[in-house]
């Protein structure tokens, strides 16, 4: 008789343990799936969400009910969604690490299904657009994202939410993040804000070290992934048509990179692709506007900004002076200037690009690049050696 009690006791102990873990995770709320509405930036920033934004942001968007959004990869993540032109709007930054054009499209559709969008600011990341694979990144689930308001209450959506809740409450990852959030033993390397933005909280990947790290990722992409923007340009066309069709006030901008990386792509043999990418988007924006019987969306470039895109590559101890963390991710103060240029009547740094001025703009970027290389040859060569560029 005693032997028969062991399975019952085992089930009871396991149930109590599971309940305790679930309650602890619910209280700690490692993904803030349950308490986002009442949370502040401090609570949001307790844990590193970098690899989990494709889980959390679709659910946060339901709470935020944004009417004006910034969309793009992590290179758009420092743009706080606020500006006098956005007064009266509920802003949110949809950016996620390595966000692909297909993911941008689906996030915009999802946001619009929750609450109709009135403003969109779309960051065009050259490296995201030239990579043909993957179409979506790890963590992306189609069921989290709606095409229409009806999808928000579909069975598929509810089942996905239940799956995310179970993962948050009972997974090892959820438990690990709950412990980290409540103990503070391993503070996250990034600061997260309730408006969807984030920024680095360490110096480990800033300054020259950041350039080396990003440079190595460029080399890996060059060697391991097919690079051709045509598939993603077709997705961008779909995004533009979506915004024109729904009469969303949309502004586009090329995410500005330091001229070191413009030069790096060209050394890898992609000068024509880099130039054509910009030309094709200018032409695409104009063509889709004409086909939609609309005025072309404003399209901005910042990579000609002297003193910013050619700033010194600082050592870590002086990296706080920079406009960039690592040559591709802007600091919040540059993001503020970009936001202001795109949504104001007068521009301080940016240039509104058209078929009539795109060639002059590209020539100006290349001139800044050449001048930077001339003045900083030893530094450029040293970083090339560090990233393994032959």
Short mmCIF file of N, CA and C in Angstrom, two decimals, residues 137-221:
data_model
loop_
_atom_site.label_atom_id
_atom_site.label_comp_id
_atom_site.label_asym_id
_atom_site.label_seq_id
_atom_site.Cartn_x
_atom_site.Cartn_y
_atom_site.Cartn_z
N UNK A 137 13.13 36.38 -38.24
CA UNK A 137 14.15 35.94 -37.29
C UNK A 137 13.55 35.03 -36.21
N UNK A 138 14.45 34.37 -35.48
CA UNK A 138 14.04 33.47 -34.41
C UNK A 138 13.16 34.21 -33.40
N UNK A 139 12.06 33.58 -33.02
CA UNK A 139 11.12 34.19 -32.08
C UNK A 139 9.89 34.78 -32.76
N UNK A 140 10.00 35.01 -34.07
CA UNK A 140 8.86 35.55 -34.81
C UNK A 140 7.81 34.47 -34.97
N UNK A 141 6.57 34.79 -34.65
CA UNK A 141 5.45 33.88 -34.85
C UNK A 141 4.32 34.64 -35.53
N UNK A 142 3.91 34.15 -36.67
CA UNK A 142 2.86 34.80 -37.44
C UNK A 142 1.57 34.96 -36.63
N UNK A 143 1.30 33.99 -35.77
CA UNK A 143 0.03 34.01 -35.02
C UNK A 143 -0.05 35.16 -34.02
N UNK A 144 1.07 35.77 -33.66
CA UNK A 144 1.04 36.91 -32.73
C UNK A 144 0.57 38.19 -33.41
N UNK A 145 0.57 38.19 -34.72
CA UNK A 145 0.38 39.43 -35.47
C UNK A 145 -0.90 39.37 -36.30
N UNK A 146 -1.68 40.42 -36.19
CA UNK A 146 -2.96 40.49 -36.89
C UNK A 146 -2.83 41.17 -38.24
N UNK A 147 -3.69 40.77 -39.17
CA UNK A 147 -3.86 41.50 -40.42
C UNK A 147 -5.03 42.48 -40.31
N UNK A 148 -6.00 42.10 -39.49
CA UNK A 148 -7.20 42.92 -39.33
C UNK A 148 -7.65 42.85 -37.87
N UNK A 149 -8.59 43.71 -37.50
CA UNK A 149 -9.09 43.73 -36.13
C UNK A 149 -9.68 42.39 -35.73
N UNK A 150 -10.30 41.69 -36.68
CA UNK A 150 -10.91 40.40 -36.38
C UNK A 150 -9.88 39.37 -35.95
N UNK A 151 -8.66 39.49 -36.48
CA UNK A 151 -7.60 38.53 -36.13
C UNK A 151 -7.20 38.62 -34.67
N UNK A 152 -7.41 39.77 -34.05
CA UNK A 152 -6.96 39.96 -32.67
C UNK A 152 -7.65 39.01 -31.70
N UNK A 153 -8.84 38.57 -32.04
CA UNK A 153 -9.59 37.67 -31.17
C UNK A 153 -9.78 36.29 -31.78
N UNK A 154 -8.95 35.96 -32.75
CA UNK A 154 -9.07 34.66 -33.39
C UNK A 154 -8.57 33.56 -32.47
N UNK A 155 -9.00 32.34 -32.75
CA UNK A 155 -8.54 31.19 -31.95
C UNK A 155 -7.03 31.04 -32.05
N UNK A 156 -6.48 31.24 -33.23
CA UNK A 156 -5.03 31.12 -33.42
C UNK A 156 -4.29 32.12 -32.55
N UNK A 157 -4.79 33.36 -32.47
CA UNK A 157 -4.16 34.38 -31.64
C UNK A 157 -4.25 34.00 -30.16
N UNK A 158 -5.38 33.51 -29.73
CA UNK A 158 -5.56 33.14 -28.32
C UNK A 158 -4.67 31.96 -27.94
N UNK A 159 -4.54 31.00 -28.85
CA UNK A 159 -3.66 29.86 -28.57
C UNK A 159 -2.20 30.30 -28.49
N UNK A 160 -1.80 31.25 -29.33
CA UNK A 160 -0.43 31.75 -29.28
C UNK A 160 -0.18 32.48 -27.98
N UNK A 161 -1.15 33.28 -27.53
CA UNK A 161 -1.00 33.98 -26.27
C UNK A 161 -0.88 32.98 -25.12
N UNK A 162 -1.70 31.94 -25.14
CA UNK A 162 -1.62 30.91 -24.10
C UNK A 162 -0.24 30.26 -24.10
N UNK A 163 0.31 30.01 -25.29
CA UNK A 163 1.64 29.42 -25.40
C UNK A 163 2.69 30.35 -24.81
N UNK A 164 2.59 31.64 -25.10
CA UNK A 164 3.55 32.62 -24.57
C UNK A 164 3.44 32.73 -23.06
N UNK A 165 2.23 32.67 -22.54
CA UNK A 165 2.04 32.73 -21.09
C UNK A 165 2.67 31.50 -20.42
N UNK A 166 2.44 30.33 -20.98
CA UNK A 166 3.02 29.11 -20.42
C UNK A 166 4.54 29.17 -20.46
N UNK A 167 5.08 29.67 -21.54
CA UNK A 167 6.53 29.80 -21.65
C UNK A 167 7.07 30.77 -20.60
N UNK A 168 6.36 31.85 -20.37
CA UNK A 168 6.78 32.84 -19.39
C UNK A 168 6.73 32.27 -17.98
N UNK A 169 5.71 31.46 -17.70
CA UNK A 169 5.50 30.96 -16.34
C UNK A 169 6.31 29.72 -16.00
N UNK A 170 6.52 28.84 -16.99
CA UNK A 170 7.04 27.52 -16.65
C UNK A 170 8.31 27.11 -17.39
N UNK A 171 8.86 27.96 -18.23
CA UNK A 171 10.09 27.58 -18.93
C UNK A 171 11.32 27.87 -18.08
N UNK A 172 12.40 27.16 -18.39
CA UNK A 172 13.68 27.41 -17.71
C UNK A 172 14.15 28.83 -18.01
N UNK A 173 13.96 29.27 -19.26
CA UNK A 173 14.36 30.63 -19.62
C UNK A 173 13.61 31.65 -18.80
N UNK A 174 12.29 31.45 -18.66
CA UNK A 174 11.48 32.36 -17.86
C UNK A 174 11.95 32.41 -16.42
N UNK A 175 12.25 31.22 -15.85
CA UNK A 175 12.72 31.16 -14.47
C UNK A 175 14.07 31.86 -14.32
N UNK A 176 14.97 31.62 -15.27
CA UNK A 176 16.30 32.25 -15.21
C UNK A 176 16.17 33.76 -15.26
N UNK A 177 15.30 34.26 -16.11
CA UNK A 177 15.14 35.71 -16.24
C UNK A 177 14.41 36.30 -15.03
N UNK A 178 13.52 35.52 -14.44
CA UNK A 178 12.86 35.99 -13.22
C UNK A 178 13.87 36.16 -12.09
N UNK A 179 14.76 35.19 -11.96
CA UNK A 179 15.80 35.27 -10.92
C UNK A 179 16.69 36.47 -11.16
N UNK A 180 17.09 36.67 -12.43
CA UNK A 180 17.94 37.81 -12.76
C UNK A 180 17.23 39.12 -12.46
N UNK A 181 15.92 39.18 -12.76
CA UNK A 181 15.17 40.42 -12.56
C UNK A 181 14.99 40.75 -11.08
N UNK A 182 14.82 39.73 -10.26
CA UNK A 182 14.53 39.98 -8.85
C UNK A 182 15.79 40.13 -8.00
N UNK A 183 16.89 39.52 -8.44
CA UNK A 183 18.11 39.61 -7.65
C UNK A 183 19.01 40.75 -8.08
N UNK A 184 18.94 41.11 -9.35
CA UNK A 184 19.81 42.18 -9.85
C UNK A 184 21.26 41.79 -9.91
N UNK A 185 21.55 40.48 -9.82
CA UNK A 185 22.94 40.01 -9.84
C UNK A 185 23.59 40.28 -11.19
N UNK A 186 22.83 40.09 -12.26
CA UNK A 186 23.35 40.33 -13.61
C UNK A 186 22.51 41.40 -14.29
N UNK A 187 22.80 42.66 -14.01
CA UNK A 187 22.00 43.73 -14.63
C UNK A 187 22.10 43.66 -16.14
N UNK A 188 21.01 43.92 -16.85
CA UNK A 188 21.04 43.81 -18.31
C UNK A 188 22.01 44.81 -18.92
N UNK A 189 22.63 44.44 -20.04
CA UNK A 189 23.60 45.33 -20.69
C UNK A 189 22.95 46.47 -21.46
N UNK A 190 21.62 46.51 -21.45
CA UNK A 190 20.91 47.56 -22.17
C UNK A 190 19.83 48.15 -21.28
N UNK A 191 19.46 49.40 -21.56
CA UNK A 191 18.37 50.06 -20.87
C UNK A 191 17.15 50.03 -21.79
N UNK A 192 16.02 49.62 -21.25
CA UNK A 192 14.79 49.51 -22.03
C UNK A 192 13.77 50.52 -21.54
N UNK A 193 13.03 51.10 -22.48
CA UNK A 193 12.06 52.13 -22.15
C UNK A 193 10.68 51.74 -22.65
N UNK A 194 9.68 52.28 -21.99
CA UNK A 194 8.31 51.87 -22.27
C UNK A 194 7.83 52.35 -23.63
N UNK A 195 8.52 53.30 -24.22
CA UNK A 195 8.12 53.75 -25.56
C UNK A 195 8.68 52.86 -26.66
N UNK A 196 9.32 51.72 -26.28
CA UNK A 196 9.84 50.76 -27.25
C UNK A 196 11.29 50.93 -27.59
N UNK A 197 11.93 52.00 -27.12
CA UNK A 197 13.34 52.24 -27.44
C UNK A 197 14.24 51.54 -26.43
N UNK A 198 15.49 51.40 -26.79
CA UNK A 198 16.49 50.90 -25.85
C UNK A 198 17.85 51.45 -26.23
N UNK A 199 18.79 51.35 -25.31
CA UNK A 199 20.14 51.83 -25.57
C UNK A 199 21.12 51.03 -24.72
N UNK A 200 22.38 51.05 -25.10
CA UNK A 200 23.39 50.29 -24.39
C UNK A 200 23.64 50.88 -23.01
N UNK A 201 23.89 49.99 -22.04
CA UNK A 201 24.18 50.43 -20.67
C UNK A 201 25.62 50.12 -20.29
N UNK A 202 26.41 49.60 -21.24
CA UNK A 202 27.79 49.26 -20.98
C UNK A 202 28.69 49.94 -22.01
N UNK A 203 29.98 49.81 -21.80
CA UNK A 203 30.94 50.36 -22.76
C UNK A 203 31.66 49.25 -23.52
N UNK A 204 31.23 47.99 -23.31
CA UNK A 204 31.97 46.87 -23.89
C UNK A 204 31.92 46.87 -25.41
N UNK A 205 30.86 47.38 -26.01
CA UNK A 205 30.75 47.40 -27.46
C UNK A 205 30.58 48.81 -27.99
N UNK A 206 31.22 49.75 -27.34
CA UNK A 206 31.20 51.12 -27.82
C UNK A 206 32.61 51.52 -28.25
N UNK A 207 32.69 52.62 -28.98
CA UNK A 207 33.99 53.07 -29.44
C UNK A 207 34.62 52.09 -30.41
N UNK A 208 35.95 52.03 -30.40
CA UNK A 208 36.66 51.19 -31.37
C UNK A 208 36.26 49.72 -31.25
N UNK A 209 36.05 49.23 -30.03
CA UNK A 209 35.62 47.84 -29.85
C UNK A 209 34.31 47.56 -30.54
N UNK A 210 33.41 48.52 -30.53
CA UNK A 210 32.14 48.36 -31.22
C UNK A 210 32.31 48.29 -32.72
N UNK A 211 33.21 49.10 -33.26
CA UNK A 211 33.49 49.07 -34.70
C UNK A 211 34.06 47.71 -35.10
N UNK A 212 34.92 47.16 -34.25
CA UNK A 212 35.49 45.85 -34.55
C UNK A 212 34.39 44.79 -34.54
N UNK A 213 33.53 44.84 -33.55
CA UNK A 213 32.46 43.84 -33.45
C UNK A 213 31.52 43.92 -34.67
N UNK A 214 31.07 45.13 -35.00
CA UNK A 214 30.17 45.28 -36.15
C UNK A 214 30.90 44.91 -37.44
N UNK A 215 32.17 45.28 -37.53
CA UNK A 215 32.95 44.94 -38.72
C UNK A 215 33.02 43.44 -38.94
N UNK A 216 33.17 42.68 -37.87
CA UNK A 216 33.21 41.22 -37.99
C UNK A 216 31.88 40.67 -38.47
N UNK A 217 30.76 41.26 -38.01
CA UNK A 217 29.45 40.79 -38.47
C UNK A 217 29.27 41.08 -39.96
N UNK A 218 29.81 42.20 -40.43
CA UNK A 218 29.75 42.52 -41.85
C UNK A 218 30.52 41.47 -42.66
N UNK A 219 31.71 41.11 -42.17
CA UNK A 219 32.52 40.11 -42.86
C UNK A 219 31.78 38.78 -42.92
N UNK A 220 31.17 38.38 -41.81
CA UNK A 220 30.42 37.12 -41.77
C UNK A 220 29.27 37.14 -42.77
N UNK A 221 28.54 38.26 -42.82
CA UNK A 221 27.43 38.37 -43.77
C UNK A 221 27.93 38.26 -45.20
#
